[in-house]
Amino acid sequence: MQHQEKAETHIDSQKYEDVGSIDQPTPLQDAVLGDLAREKEVEKKLVRLLDYRLLIWAFWGYFANGLDRNNMPNAQTTGLSEDLNLVGNQYNWAITMFFIGYIVLQIPANYVITKVRPSIMLPMVVFTWGAVVCFMALVKDFRGLYGLRICLGLAEAGFYPGIVFLLGSWYTGEELGTRTAVFVAGSQVSGAFSGLISGAISTGLDGAHGMRGWKWLFIIEGLIAVVIGIAGFFVLPDFPHNTRFIKGEMREVAMIRLERQGRSGLVTGLNMQTFRNLFTTPFIYLFIGMFICMQMGMGILQNLPIILKTSGYSASFANYMMVPIWCWVGIVIIVQGKLSDKF
């Protein structure tokens, strides 16, 4: 539900251009509205198209996001600290550096997404953080690791709010819960997949071609994000008024759906009124508290491979044990999303 609130909160900041006023229907809108059966048919095609292009790419994008953000514990089990001579709290600080960059650009990214085409910005964001993760295989000490972790946080900051904004720009309130849950499940599935990759690397690639397992981990997982980012340039839509592959009746239906949801096409952007509305909404503080508690619990789960390895288990076993946990989390999230659409 938190993601649904975010999606609906940001809709008012979208800028609709060159489409005329929805209050004065175009001839095509009149034709669509006059034939309810035809409208339903076009709407079904529209939602299916969005699911195939926007939702699937969002899932894999967040899959890569979780894969590259949370791979430090997996890298730790395959020799990261030993090779970089990390001592004391240097490993923990490397984790923290990501969130410094992430927090700095989180709010500015919400503004940028209203000014730059999502089909350009979001794939570029994924491509950039994938390249950063690949370069992490080249670091020699904690300084290089710190610097690239900050860059990774800066690169990933715009993805989550951007996708939530874009989902809310297309899907109705009755559709949004399930779609947001599927999108978020990508990150949880990545936890299982990262465990599989790390387990395989620790048994098959650790030491191959003179490189330790953690270097292979960064290269492989970084390249996954690069490929997903490139694909996004070809499949991702922009907004209902300016998406190149959605035209005619389908575009009109997309605009009508927004109108029926009570969403404004007026330009507001991020201004003082936006912040006043935000900080005077009590639910925001409830969501913040819930999210903090959730992340504290997630911290324990994400470090489970390290806990298991220090308890005497092998690196491959410690990483493989993450697979069933994250698969179950992904299932729960999707079920919760579907229930939120119904109740």
Short mmCIF file of C-alpha atoms in Angstrom, two decimals:
data_model
loop_
_atom_site.label_atom_id
_atom_site.label_comp_id
_atom_site.label_asym_id
_atom_site.label_seq_id
_atom_site.Cartn_x
_atom_site.Cartn_y
_atom_site.Cartn_z
CA MET A 1 0.00 0.00 0.00
CA GLN A 2 2.95 2.28 0.61
CA HIS A 3 3.94 2.03 -3.02
CA GLN A 4 0.39 2.72 -4.17
CA GLU A 5 0.24 5.89 -2.06
CA LYS A 6 3.52 7.07 -3.57
CA ALA A 7 2.32 6.39 -7.10
CA GLU A 8 -0.88 8.34 -6.59
CA THR A 9 0.86 11.17 -4.73
CA HIS A 10 3.18 11.93 -7.62
CA ILE A 11 0.62 11.89 -10.42
CA ASP A 12 -0.27 15.56 -10.04
CA SER A 13 3.26 16.54 -10.95
CA GLN A 14 3.05 15.07 -14.45
CA LYS A 15 3.07 17.50 -17.33
CA TYR A 16 0.65 16.77 -20.11
CA GLU A 17 1.34 18.66 -23.29
CA ASP A 18 -0.16 18.89 -26.76
CA VAL A 19 -3.26 16.89 -25.94
CA GLY A 20 -5.84 19.58 -25.40
CA SER A 21 -8.23 19.70 -22.49
CA ILE A 22 -9.84 16.47 -21.34
CA ASP A 23 -12.83 18.57 -20.30
CA GLN A 24 -13.47 19.20 -24.02
CA PRO A 25 -13.55 15.72 -25.60
CA THR A 26 -12.02 15.29 -29.05
CA PRO A 27 -14.04 13.59 -31.80
CA LEU A 28 -12.07 10.41 -31.18
CA GLN A 29 -12.87 10.57 -27.46
CA ASP A 30 -16.55 11.03 -28.31
CA ALA A 31 -16.43 7.93 -30.52
CA VAL A 32 -14.71 5.84 -27.89
CA LEU A 33 -17.02 7.00 -25.10
CA GLY A 34 -20.04 6.35 -27.29
CA ASP A 35 -19.23 2.65 -27.64
CA LEU A 36 -18.69 1.09 -24.23
CA ALA A 37 -17.86 -2.33 -25.65
CA ARG A 38 -15.24 -0.82 -27.94
CA GLU A 39 -13.78 1.17 -25.06
CA LYS A 40 -13.46 -1.96 -22.91
CA GLU A 41 -11.77 -3.80 -25.76
CA VAL A 42 -9.25 -0.99 -26.31
CA GLU A 43 -8.65 -0.71 -22.56
CA LYS A 44 -7.94 -4.43 -22.34
CA LYS A 45 -5.38 -4.14 -25.15
CA LEU A 46 -3.82 -1.10 -23.47
CA VAL A 47 -3.40 -2.81 -20.11
CA ARG A 48 -1.99 -5.93 -21.76
CA LEU A 49 0.52 -3.82 -23.69
CA LEU A 50 1.56 -1.98 -20.53
CA ASP A 51 1.99 -5.27 -18.68
CA TYR A 52 4.19 -6.70 -21.43
CA ARG A 53 6.38 -3.63 -21.81
CA LEU A 54 6.28 -1.43 -18.71
CA LEU A 55 5.58 -3.96 -15.95
CA ILE A 56 7.92 -6.71 -17.14
CA TRP A 57 10.76 -4.25 -17.66
CA ALA A 58 10.09 -2.65 -14.26
CA PHE A 59 10.27 -6.10 -12.65
CA TRP A 60 13.63 -6.90 -14.25
CA GLY A 61 14.93 -3.40 -13.57
CA TYR A 62 14.16 -3.73 -9.87
CA PHE A 63 15.57 -7.24 -10.03
CA ALA A 64 18.89 -5.74 -11.17
CA ASN A 65 18.51 -2.98 -8.57
CA GLY A 66 18.28 -5.44 -5.70
CA LEU A 67 20.96 -7.64 -7.20
CA ASP A 68 23.54 -4.85 -7.36
CA ARG A 69 22.56 -3.02 -4.18
CA ASN A 70 22.61 -6.03 -1.88
CA ASN A 71 25.50 -8.09 -3.24
CA MET A 72 28.03 -7.00 -0.62
CA PRO A 73 27.23 -9.84 1.84
CA ASN A 74 27.59 -12.34 -1.01
CA ALA A 75 30.91 -10.75 -2.03
CA GLN A 76 32.05 -10.89 1.58
CA THR A 77 31.69 -14.67 1.62
CA THR A 78 33.97 -15.01 -1.44
CA GLY A 79 36.98 -13.04 -0.23
CA LEU A 80 36.14 -9.32 -0.45
CA SER A 81 37.50 -8.26 2.95
CA GLU A 82 40.59 -10.47 2.69
CA ASP A 83 41.62 -9.14 -0.73
CA LEU A 84 40.95 -5.47 0.09
CA ASN A 85 42.38 -5.78 3.62
CA LEU A 86 39.23 -4.37 5.18
CA VAL A 87 39.60 -3.98 8.94
CA GLY A 88 37.39 -2.77 11.78
CA ASN A 89 34.19 -1.18 10.50
CA GLN A 90 35.42 -0.58 6.95
CA TYR A 91 33.05 -3.18 5.50
CA ASN A 92 30.10 -1.64 7.37
CA TRP A 93 31.07 1.82 6.15
CA ALA A 94 31.14 0.50 2.58
CA ILE A 95 27.52 -0.57 3.07
CA THR A 96 26.65 2.86 4.49
CA MET A 97 28.26 4.77 1.60
CA PHE A 98 25.60 3.47 -0.76
CA PHE A 99 22.80 5.00 1.28
CA ILE A 100 24.57 8.38 1.49
CA GLY A 101 24.46 8.67 -2.29
CA TYR A 102 20.97 7.19 -2.42
CA ILE A 103 19.48 9.69 0.03
CA VAL A 104 21.14 12.71 -1.59
CA LEU A 105 19.46 12.20 -4.98
CA GLN A 106 16.16 10.63 -3.88
CA ILE A 107 14.06 13.84 -3.85
CA PRO A 108 15.80 15.55 -6.83
CA ALA A 109 15.11 12.41 -8.86
CA ASN A 110 11.38 12.95 -8.32
CA TYR A 111 11.72 16.33 -9.98
CA VAL A 112 13.84 15.10 -12.88
CA ILE A 113 11.33 12.40 -13.83
CA THR A 114 8.73 15.12 -14.53
CA LYS A 115 11.10 16.84 -16.98
CA VAL A 116 12.89 13.99 -18.76
CA ARG A 117 11.29 11.21 -20.80
CA PRO A 118 11.12 8.05 -18.66
CA SER A 119 12.07 5.94 -21.69
CA ILE A 120 15.41 7.75 -21.66
CA MET A 121 16.04 8.47 -18.00
CA LEU A 122 15.15 5.10 -16.44
CA PRO A 123 17.11 2.86 -18.85
CA MET A 124 20.09 5.20 -18.54
CA VAL A 125 19.92 4.94 -14.75
CA VAL A 126 19.96 1.11 -14.93
CA PHE A 127 22.79 1.09 -17.47
CA THR A 128 24.86 3.48 -15.34
CA TRP A 129 24.61 1.56 -12.07
CA GLY A 130 25.38 -1.68 -13.93
CA ALA A 131 28.60 -0.12 -15.24
CA VAL A 132 29.47 1.10 -11.74
CA VAL A 133 29.09 -2.41 -10.31
CA CYS A 134 31.33 -3.84 -13.05
CA PHE A 135 34.02 -1.29 -12.13
CA MET A 136 33.81 -2.40 -8.50
CA ALA A 137 35.72 -5.52 -9.57
CA LEU A 138 38.75 -3.26 -10.14
CA VAL A 139 39.01 -1.67 -6.68
CA LYS A 140 42.22 -2.23 -4.73
CA ASP A 141 41.38 -0.87 -1.29
CA PHE A 142 38.58 0.50 0.87
CA ARG A 143 38.87 4.00 -0.66
CA GLY A 144 37.95 2.81 -4.13
CA LEU A 145 35.18 0.68 -2.67
CA TYR A 146 33.77 3.65 -0.75
CA GLY A 147 33.81 5.88 -3.84
CA LEU A 148 32.05 3.40 -6.10
CA ARG A 149 29.47 2.54 -3.45
CA ILE A 150 28.56 6.25 -3.24
CA CYS A 151 28.34 6.39 -7.05
CA LEU A 152 26.12 3.30 -7.00
CA GLY A 153 23.75 4.99 -4.54
CA LEU A 154 23.62 8.13 -6.69
CA ALA A 155 22.89 6.06 -9.80
CA GLU A 156 20.14 3.93 -8.22
CA ALA A 157 18.37 6.80 -6.43
CA GLY A 158 16.16 7.77 -9.37
CA PHE A 159 14.94 4.31 -10.29
CA TYR A 160 12.41 3.44 -7.59
CA PRO A 161 10.56 6.79 -7.46
CA GLY A 162 10.70 6.99 -11.25
CA ILE A 163 9.07 3.60 -11.77
CA VAL A 164 6.45 4.24 -9.09
CA PHE A 165 5.62 7.55 -10.76
CA LEU A 166 5.37 5.91 -14.19
CA LEU A 167 3.18 3.04 -12.98
CA GLY A 168 0.82 5.56 -11.38
CA SER A 169 0.71 7.53 -14.64
CA TRP A 170 -0.81 4.58 -16.50
CA TYR A 171 -2.62 2.17 -14.18
CA THR A 172 -5.86 2.85 -12.34
CA GLY A 173 -6.26 2.51 -8.60
CA GLU A 174 -7.92 -0.90 -9.09
CA GLU A 175 -4.90 -2.16 -11.06
CA LEU A 176 -2.05 -0.46 -9.26
CA GLY A 177 -1.68 -2.61 -6.14
CA THR A 178 -1.00 -5.84 -8.02
CA ARG A 179 1.31 -4.17 -10.55
CA THR A 180 3.30 -2.40 -7.86
CA ALA A 181 3.63 -5.68 -5.97
CA VAL A 182 4.92 -7.47 -9.07
CA PHE A 183 7.41 -4.66 -9.61
CA VAL A 184 8.64 -4.77 -6.00
CA ALA A 185 8.86 -8.57 -6.10
CA GLY A 186 11.68 -8.17 -8.61
CA SER A 187 13.97 -7.04 -5.81
CA GLN A 188 13.02 -10.00 -3.63
CA VAL A 189 13.56 -12.49 -6.44
CA SER A 190 16.98 -10.94 -6.99
CA GLY A 191 17.92 -11.97 -3.46
CA ALA A 192 17.27 -15.60 -4.39
CA PHE A 193 19.04 -15.28 -7.72
CA SER A 194 22.05 -13.58 -6.12
CA GLY A 195 22.31 -16.51 -3.75
CA LEU A 196 22.37 -18.91 -6.69
CA ILE A 197 25.00 -16.86 -8.52
CA SER A 198 27.18 -16.49 -5.43
CA GLY A 199 26.93 -20.17 -4.59
CA ALA A 200 27.87 -21.16 -8.13
CA ILE A 201 30.76 -18.68 -8.20
CA SER A 202 32.18 -19.88 -4.89
CA THR A 203 32.33 -23.45 -6.23
CA GLY A 204 33.15 -22.84 -9.91
CA LEU A 205 34.68 -19.43 -10.61
CA ASP A 206 36.54 -18.47 -7.44
CA GLY A 207 40.14 -18.15 -8.64
CA ALA A 208 39.33 -18.63 -12.34
CA HIS A 209 41.62 -16.58 -14.59
CA GLY A 210 43.33 -15.24 -11.48
CA MET A 211 40.23 -13.47 -10.13
CA ARG A 212 38.54 -14.09 -6.81
CA GLY A 213 34.85 -14.90 -6.59
CA TRP A 214 33.74 -11.44 -5.45
CA LYS A 215 35.18 -9.89 -8.63
CA TRP A 216 33.28 -12.33 -10.81
CA LEU A 217 30.16 -11.57 -8.79
CA PHE A 218 30.40 -7.83 -9.46
CA ILE A 219 31.13 -8.32 -13.17
CA ILE A 220 28.30 -10.79 -13.80
CA GLU A 221 25.67 -8.92 -11.81
CA GLY A 222 26.76 -5.58 -13.25
CA LEU A 223 26.46 -6.87 -16.82
CA ILE A 224 22.93 -8.10 -16.10
CA ALA A 225 21.92 -4.53 -15.27
CA VAL A 226 23.68 -3.18 -18.37
CA VAL A 227 21.70 -5.52 -20.62
CA ILE A 228 18.40 -4.70 -18.90
CA GLY A 229 19.16 -0.98 -19.22
CA ILE A 230 19.82 -1.25 -22.95
CA ALA A 231 16.57 -3.19 -23.45
CA GLY A 232 14.66 -0.42 -21.67
CA PHE A 233 15.44 2.09 -24.43
CA PHE A 234 13.36 -0.02 -26.83
CA VAL A 235 10.42 -1.19 -24.72
CA LEU A 236 9.64 1.43 -22.06
CA PRO A 237 6.73 3.87 -22.57
CA ASP A 238 6.74 7.52 -21.62
CA PHE A 239 3.42 9.05 -20.53
CA PRO A 240 -0.06 8.66 -22.05
CA HIS A 241 0.21 11.87 -24.06
CA ASN A 242 3.62 11.30 -25.65
CA THR A 243 4.36 7.57 -25.95
CA ARG A 244 5.30 6.85 -29.56
CA PHE A 245 3.84 3.35 -29.77
CA ILE A 246 0.52 4.20 -28.08
CA LYS A 247 -1.66 6.31 -30.37
CA GLY A 248 -5.20 6.80 -31.57
CA GLU A 249 -7.95 5.09 -29.62
CA MET A 250 -5.51 3.52 -27.20
CA ARG A 251 -4.05 6.91 -26.26
CA GLU A 252 -7.51 8.42 -25.85
CA VAL A 253 -8.59 5.59 -23.58
CA ALA A 254 -5.43 6.03 -21.51
CA MET A 255 -6.28 9.71 -21.02
CA ILE A 256 -9.92 8.94 -20.22
CA ARG A 257 -8.82 6.46 -17.57
CA LEU A 258 -6.80 9.21 -15.88
CA GLU A 259 -9.76 11.58 -15.93
CA ARG A 260 -12.04 9.01 -14.31
CA GLN A 261 -9.48 8.56 -11.54
CA GLY A 262 -9.73 12.29 -10.79
CA ARG A 263 -6.17 12.98 -11.84
CA SER A 264 -5.29 16.48 -12.96
CA GLY A 265 -3.44 17.29 -16.16
CA LEU A 266 -2.37 20.68 -14.82
CA VAL A 267 1.30 21.47 -14.42
CA THR A 268 2.33 21.66 -10.77
CA GLY A 269 5.79 20.11 -10.48
CA LEU A 270 7.66 20.15 -7.19
CA ASN A 271 6.93 23.40 -5.38
CA MET A 272 6.25 24.63 -1.84
CA GLN A 273 2.61 23.55 -2.08
CA THR A 274 3.74 20.03 -2.91
CA PHE A 275 5.94 19.92 0.19
CA ARG A 276 3.21 21.45 2.39
CA ASN A 277 0.77 18.78 1.24
CA LEU A 278 3.39 16.11 1.86
CA PHE A 279 4.49 17.12 5.35
CA THR A 280 0.95 17.80 6.59
CA THR A 281 -0.26 14.31 5.63
CA PRO A 282 -0.14 12.12 8.76
CA PHE A 283 0.07 8.90 6.75
CA ILE A 284 3.51 9.92 5.49
CA TYR A 285 4.96 9.69 9.00
CA LEU A 286 3.28 6.34 9.55
CA PHE A 287 4.80 5.03 6.32
CA ILE A 288 8.24 6.36 7.31
CA GLY A 289 8.08 4.53 10.63
CA MET A 290 6.91 1.32 8.95
CA PHE A 291 9.64 1.52 6.33
CA ILE A 292 12.37 2.09 8.94
CA CYS A 293 11.23 -0.97 10.88
CA MET A 294 11.09 -3.03 7.70
CA GLN A 295 14.61 -2.02 6.66
CA MET A 296 16.00 -2.84 10.11
CA GLY A 297 14.60 -6.34 9.79
CA MET A 298 15.85 -6.62 6.22
CA GLY A 299 19.37 -5.79 7.40
CA ILE A 300 19.47 -9.00 9.41
CA LEU A 301 18.12 -11.03 6.50
CA GLN A 302 20.58 -9.55 3.98
CA ASN A 303 23.54 -10.42 6.20
CA LEU A 304 22.42 -14.00 6.73
CA PRO A 305 25.12 -15.39 4.36
CA ILE A 306 27.83 -13.80 6.52
CA ILE A 307 26.18 -15.08 9.71
CA LEU A 308 26.03 -18.61 8.30
CA LYS A 309 29.62 -18.59 7.06
CA THR A 310 30.99 -17.32 10.38
CA SER A 311 28.98 -20.10 12.03
CA GLY A 312 31.07 -22.65 10.16
CA TYR A 313 29.08 -23.35 7.01
CA SER A 314 30.66 -23.25 3.55
CA ALA A 315 30.35 -20.14 1.36
CA SER A 316 28.23 -22.00 -1.21
CA PHE A 317 25.80 -23.32 1.43
CA ALA A 318 25.51 -19.89 3.08
CA ASN A 319 24.54 -18.29 -0.24
CA TYR A 320 22.20 -21.06 -1.37
CA MET A 321 20.21 -20.72 1.85
CA MET A 322 19.02 -17.29 0.71
CA VAL A 323 17.09 -18.76 -2.24
CA PRO A 324 13.99 -20.19 -0.47
CA ILE A 325 13.74 -17.19 1.86
CA TRP A 326 13.60 -14.61 -0.91
CA CYS A 327 11.31 -16.72 -3.09
CA TRP A 328 8.81 -16.89 -0.24
CA VAL A 329 9.05 -13.12 0.33
CA GLY A 330 8.31 -12.49 -3.36
CA ILE A 331 5.19 -14.70 -3.24
CA VAL A 332 3.89 -12.93 -0.12
CA ILE A 333 4.35 -9.49 -1.70
CA ILE A 334 2.42 -10.38 -4.87
CA VAL A 335 -0.45 -11.93 -2.88
CA GLN A 336 -0.57 -8.84 -0.67
CA GLY A 337 -0.73 -6.61 -3.75
CA LYS A 338 -3.64 -8.56 -5.25
CA LEU A 339 -5.52 -8.40 -1.96
CA SER A 340 -4.98 -4.64 -1.75
CA ASP A 341 -6.68 -4.23 -5.14
CA LYS A 342 -9.72 -6.16 -3.95
CA PHE A 343 -10.19 -4.89 -0.39
#
